[in-house]
Amino acid sequence: MSDSKLAGQFFDAAIGLLQRVRDEEAGSIAAAGAAIADTVEAGGRLFAYGAGHSSLAAQDVVYRAGGLALMNLLTVPGTTGVDVMPATLGSALERVDGLASAVLDSSPATAGDVLVIISLSGRNALPVEMAQNARALGLKVIGVTSVAYAESTRSRHTSGGFLRDHCDIVLDSKIAIGDAELSAPGIEAPFAPASTVVTSAIMQSMMAAAAEQLVTRGIEPPLLRSGNVDGGHDWNGRVMTEYRERIFYRH
């Protein structure tokens, strides 16, 4: 069987996006890493949030081998991945006013913590309000979004603003509106989204930058190891015990 031309084109498109982000967002990624390192050093907590498929990249840095043990998932019921039936309900919940404030008020997040908010379009009420309310509470907000949406679509939040308008640091994923990299004769709809690949890479690069910053300050990064390597469980147990007051997924 011959190789798939379209599969190869998707890899090319994804690699091109990753190269753009690496080159064009390097300063913002470094700033995000420094903000995370500042919070770790100061005794604060780390949170990540994303709705729908954007939650995949948030989940990827929580309780992750090779990741920072202090990164916690902030969840809004019904919006974490595709976890409700019908699945379309999750999209509807992203447009409901008031959910973000209710979640933050009942969460352990507090002033001085960092919240990474992932939203491809950044136009729905939930991520915009999450950023607004988090900053009002004194959290530092890092937004991972596609700036293209803010430049060419209309906000669905009453303020008329986008996620990028309410963040301390913004990382642009460079994903085009519609999140589909390919089109081909005989296929009516564009296809092959790359946002998960690119956004997950941004998140991991941010964690790497934070670890680099911590080492330069003489602080051992609180990293987890794989439980499938010898000594991994013992290592993780030590880290979780040392930082138990700042880890919420272990309770």
Short mmCIF file of C-alpha atoms in Angstrom, two decimals:
data_model
loop_
_atom_site.label_atom_id
_atom_site.label_comp_id
_atom_site.label_asym_id
_atom_site.label_seq_id
_atom_site.Cartn_x
_atom_site.Cartn_y
_atom_site.Cartn_z
CA MET A 1 0.00 0.00 0.00
CA SER A 2 1.37 3.40 -0.91
CA ASP A 3 1.79 6.17 1.64
CA SER A 4 -1.10 8.57 2.18
CA LYS A 5 -0.52 11.93 0.56
CA LEU A 6 -2.99 13.67 2.87
CA ALA A 7 -1.45 12.14 5.99
CA GLY A 8 1.92 13.53 4.94
CA GLN A 9 0.37 16.93 4.28
CA PHE A 10 -1.06 16.99 7.80
CA PHE A 11 2.35 16.28 9.30
CA ASP A 12 3.83 19.06 7.19
CA ALA A 13 1.13 21.49 8.33
CA ALA A 14 1.56 20.58 11.99
CA ILE A 15 5.34 20.85 11.80
CA GLY A 16 5.03 24.24 10.13
CA LEU A 17 2.77 25.50 12.92
CA LEU A 18 5.11 24.18 15.60
CA GLN A 19 8.04 25.94 13.96
CA ARG A 20 6.10 29.21 13.81
CA VAL A 21 5.15 28.99 17.46
CA ARG A 22 8.72 28.12 18.46
CA ASP A 23 10.13 31.10 16.59
CA GLU A 24 7.40 33.72 17.07
CA GLU A 25 6.24 32.92 20.62
CA ALA A 26 9.63 32.23 22.22
CA GLY A 27 9.53 35.38 24.33
CA SER A 28 6.01 34.74 25.58
CA ILE A 29 6.79 31.12 26.38
CA ALA A 30 9.82 32.22 28.39
CA ALA A 31 7.69 34.80 30.22
CA ALA A 32 5.08 32.16 31.03
CA GLY A 33 7.78 29.82 32.31
CA ALA A 34 9.18 32.59 34.51
CA ALA A 35 5.71 33.35 35.91
CA ILE A 36 5.20 29.70 36.80
CA ALA A 37 8.64 29.52 38.39
CA ASP A 38 7.89 32.68 40.39
CA THR A 39 4.73 31.07 41.74
CA VAL A 40 6.45 27.79 42.62
CA GLU A 41 9.24 29.68 44.39
CA ALA A 42 6.75 31.85 46.30
CA GLY A 43 4.74 28.88 47.58
CA GLY A 44 1.77 29.37 45.25
CA ARG A 45 -0.30 26.88 43.32
CA LEU A 46 -0.66 26.17 39.61
CA PHE A 47 -3.91 25.53 37.73
CA ALA A 48 -4.86 24.78 34.13
CA TYR A 49 -8.27 25.06 32.52
CA GLY A 50 -9.69 24.37 29.09
CA ALA A 51 -13.19 23.63 27.78
CA GLY A 52 -14.08 20.97 25.25
CA HIS A 53 -11.11 19.76 23.25
CA SER A 54 -9.03 22.58 24.72
CA SER A 55 -9.18 20.66 27.99
CA LEU A 56 -6.99 17.93 26.47
CA ALA A 57 -3.91 20.14 26.58
CA ALA A 58 -4.77 21.22 30.13
CA GLN A 59 -5.10 17.60 31.26
CA ASP A 60 -1.82 16.73 29.58
CA VAL A 61 0.20 18.71 32.16
CA VAL A 62 -1.61 17.40 35.25
CA TYR A 63 -0.26 14.34 37.14
CA ARG A 64 2.07 13.78 34.21
CA ALA A 65 5.30 11.84 34.13
CA GLY A 66 7.97 14.44 33.44
CA GLY A 67 5.60 17.25 34.45
CA LEU A 68 5.34 19.63 37.36
CA ALA A 69 3.58 17.96 40.29
CA LEU A 70 2.00 21.28 41.29
CA MET A 71 -0.11 21.67 38.17
CA ASN A 72 -3.79 21.10 39.03
CA LEU A 73 -6.77 20.78 36.70
CA LEU A 74 -9.51 23.36 37.20
CA THR A 75 -12.75 21.83 35.95
CA VAL A 76 -16.18 23.10 35.03
CA PRO A 77 -18.66 20.19 35.05
CA GLY A 78 -19.86 19.35 31.58
CA THR A 79 -17.03 21.11 29.76
CA THR A 80 -13.98 18.94 30.47
CA GLY A 81 -13.44 17.17 27.19
CA VAL A 82 -16.46 15.48 25.67
CA ASP A 83 -17.91 14.30 29.00
CA VAL A 84 -21.63 15.00 28.68
CA MET A 85 -24.45 13.63 26.55
CA PRO A 86 -25.35 15.00 24.16
CA ALA A 87 -21.85 16.25 23.39
CA THR A 88 -23.30 19.49 22.02
CA LEU A 89 -24.32 20.43 25.57
CA GLY A 90 -20.67 21.05 26.40
CA SER A 91 -20.46 23.68 23.67
CA ALA A 92 -23.62 25.32 24.96
CA LEU A 93 -22.26 25.46 28.52
CA GLU A 94 -19.24 27.42 27.29
CA ARG A 95 -21.62 30.25 26.42
CA VAL A 96 -23.39 30.41 29.79
CA ASP A 97 -22.67 33.45 31.94
CA GLY A 98 -21.81 32.93 35.61
CA LEU A 99 -20.27 29.46 35.52
CA ALA A 100 -16.71 30.73 35.77
CA SER A 101 -17.29 32.75 38.93
CA ALA A 102 -19.07 29.82 40.60
CA VAL A 103 -16.17 27.50 39.82
CA LEU A 104 -13.48 29.90 40.98
CA ASP A 105 -15.33 30.72 44.20
CA SER A 106 -15.49 27.02 45.11
CA SER A 107 -11.93 26.21 44.01
CA PRO A 108 -8.71 26.38 46.07
CA ALA A 109 -7.27 28.99 43.68
CA THR A 110 -6.32 32.21 45.43
CA ALA A 111 -4.27 35.39 45.01
CA GLY A 112 -0.72 34.73 43.92
CA ASP A 113 -1.53 31.51 42.07
CA VAL A 114 -1.20 30.99 38.31
CA LEU A 115 -4.07 29.92 36.06
CA VAL A 116 -3.41 28.82 32.48
CA ILE A 117 -6.57 29.14 30.40
CA ILE A 118 -6.72 27.36 27.07
CA SER A 119 -9.35 28.36 24.52
CA LEU A 120 -8.77 28.10 20.80
CA SER A 121 -11.24 30.83 19.83
CA GLY A 122 -11.21 32.71 23.13
CA ARG A 123 -14.61 34.13 22.20
CA ASN A 124 -17.02 32.26 24.47
CA ALA A 125 -18.28 33.54 27.81
CA LEU A 126 -16.67 30.84 29.94
CA PRO A 127 -12.97 31.40 29.19
CA VAL A 128 -13.38 35.18 29.06
CA GLU A 129 -15.12 35.30 32.44
CA MET A 130 -12.66 32.81 33.88
CA ALA A 131 -9.81 35.15 32.99
CA GLN A 132 -11.64 38.26 34.21
CA ASN A 133 -12.60 36.74 37.55
CA ALA A 134 -9.22 35.09 38.11
CA ARG A 135 -7.40 38.38 37.69
CA ALA A 136 -9.90 40.10 39.98
CA LEU A 137 -9.01 37.50 42.63
CA GLY A 138 -5.31 38.25 42.22
CA LEU A 139 -4.27 35.28 40.11
CA LYS A 140 -1.81 35.64 37.25
CA VAL A 141 -3.50 34.49 34.05
CA ILE A 142 -1.71 32.92 31.11
CA GLY A 143 -3.88 32.53 28.02
CA VAL A 144 -3.25 30.04 25.21
CA THR A 145 -5.43 30.94 22.25
CA SER A 146 -5.52 31.71 18.54
CA VAL A 147 -5.26 35.45 18.06
CA ALA A 148 -6.76 35.05 14.58
CA TYR A 149 -10.20 34.59 16.12
CA ALA A 150 -9.96 37.85 18.05
CA GLU A 151 -9.03 39.64 14.84
CA SER A 152 -11.68 38.15 12.54
CA THR A 153 -14.65 36.93 14.59
CA ARG A 154 -17.11 38.46 17.05
CA SER A 155 -16.94 37.83 20.80
CA ARG A 156 -19.79 35.92 22.45
CA HIS A 157 -19.16 37.60 25.79
CA THR A 158 -21.23 40.60 26.87
CA SER A 159 -18.08 42.71 27.20
CA GLY A 160 -17.24 42.19 23.54
CA GLY A 161 -13.77 41.04 24.57
CA PHE A 162 -11.79 37.88 23.99
CA LEU A 163 -9.64 35.74 26.25
CA ARG A 164 -6.52 37.52 25.05
CA ASP A 165 -7.89 40.83 26.39
CA HIS A 166 -7.91 39.60 30.00
CA CYS A 167 -4.58 37.81 30.37
CA ASP A 168 -1.23 38.83 31.83
CA ILE A 169 0.58 36.72 29.23
CA VAL A 170 -0.83 35.54 25.89
CA LEU A 171 0.52 32.65 23.82
CA ASP A 172 -0.73 32.57 20.23
CA SER A 173 -1.16 29.06 18.83
CA LYS A 174 -1.31 30.41 15.24
CA ILE A 175 -4.22 28.10 14.44
CA ALA A 176 -6.39 29.37 11.59
CA ILE A 177 -10.10 30.03 12.11
CA GLY A 178 -11.99 26.76 11.76
CA ASP A 179 -9.12 24.60 13.05
CA ALA A 180 -8.75 22.43 9.95
CA GLU A 181 -5.46 22.30 8.10
CA LEU A 182 -6.44 20.38 4.97
CA SER A 183 -8.88 20.46 2.11
CA ALA A 184 -9.08 18.13 -0.86
CA PRO A 185 -11.17 17.48 -3.97
CA GLY A 186 -14.19 15.34 -3.19
CA ILE A 187 -14.20 16.27 0.50
CA GLU A 188 -16.70 19.02 1.12
CA ALA A 189 -15.56 20.15 4.59
CA PRO A 190 -12.03 21.18 5.63
CA PHE A 191 -10.46 18.61 7.93
CA ALA A 192 -7.41 17.54 10.01
CA PRO A 193 -7.37 19.90 13.02
CA ALA A 194 -3.95 20.63 14.56
CA SER A 195 -4.91 22.67 17.61
CA THR A 196 -4.43 19.83 20.10
CA VAL A 197 -0.96 19.01 18.77
CA VAL A 198 0.17 22.62 18.82
CA THR A 199 -1.46 23.62 22.11
CA SER A 200 -0.07 20.58 23.93
CA ALA A 201 3.38 21.46 22.62
CA ILE A 202 2.96 25.02 23.91
CA MET A 203 2.00 23.70 27.34
CA GLN A 204 4.96 21.35 27.52
CA SER A 205 7.36 24.04 26.32
CA MET A 206 6.01 26.30 29.07
CA MET A 207 6.70 23.59 31.67
CA ALA A 208 10.22 23.15 30.30
CA ALA A 209 10.85 26.89 30.53
CA ALA A 210 9.59 26.88 34.13
CA ALA A 211 11.89 24.00 35.06
CA GLU A 212 14.80 25.83 33.45
CA GLN A 213 14.02 28.97 35.46
CA LEU A 214 13.77 27.06 38.73
CA VAL A 215 17.14 25.39 38.23
CA THR A 216 18.83 28.74 37.59
CA ARG A 217 17.43 29.88 40.96
CA GLY A 218 18.82 26.87 42.77
CA ILE A 219 15.41 25.22 43.20
CA GLU A 220 14.80 21.60 42.28
CA PRO A 221 11.75 21.54 39.99
CA PRO A 222 8.98 19.46 41.62
CA LEU A 223 8.71 17.00 38.74
CA LEU A 224 6.97 13.64 38.62
CA ARG A 225 8.52 10.49 37.21
CA SER A 226 6.86 7.66 35.36
CA GLY A 227 5.35 5.03 37.63
CA ASN A 228 6.48 2.46 35.06
CA VAL A 229 10.19 2.90 35.78
CA ASP A 230 11.94 1.48 38.82
CA GLY A 231 11.79 3.90 41.73
CA GLY A 232 9.12 6.04 40.11
CA HIS A 233 6.45 5.49 42.75
CA ASP A 234 8.86 6.24 45.59
CA TRP A 235 10.02 9.41 43.87
CA ASN A 236 6.47 10.60 43.26
CA GLY A 237 5.45 9.78 46.81
CA ARG A 238 8.25 11.96 48.14
CA VAL A 239 7.33 14.87 45.86
CA MET A 240 3.62 14.63 46.68
CA THR A 241 4.33 14.51 50.39
CA GLU A 242 6.63 17.52 50.22
CA TYR A 243 4.11 19.58 48.24
CA ARG A 244 0.87 18.05 49.57
CA GLU A 245 -0.63 21.43 50.48
CA ARG A 246 -0.37 22.56 46.87
CA ILE A 247 -1.57 19.43 45.08
CA PHE A 248 -5.33 18.86 44.87
CA TYR A 249 -5.71 15.87 42.57
CA ARG A 250 -4.26 13.53 45.20
CA HIS A 251 -7.11 13.90 47.74
#
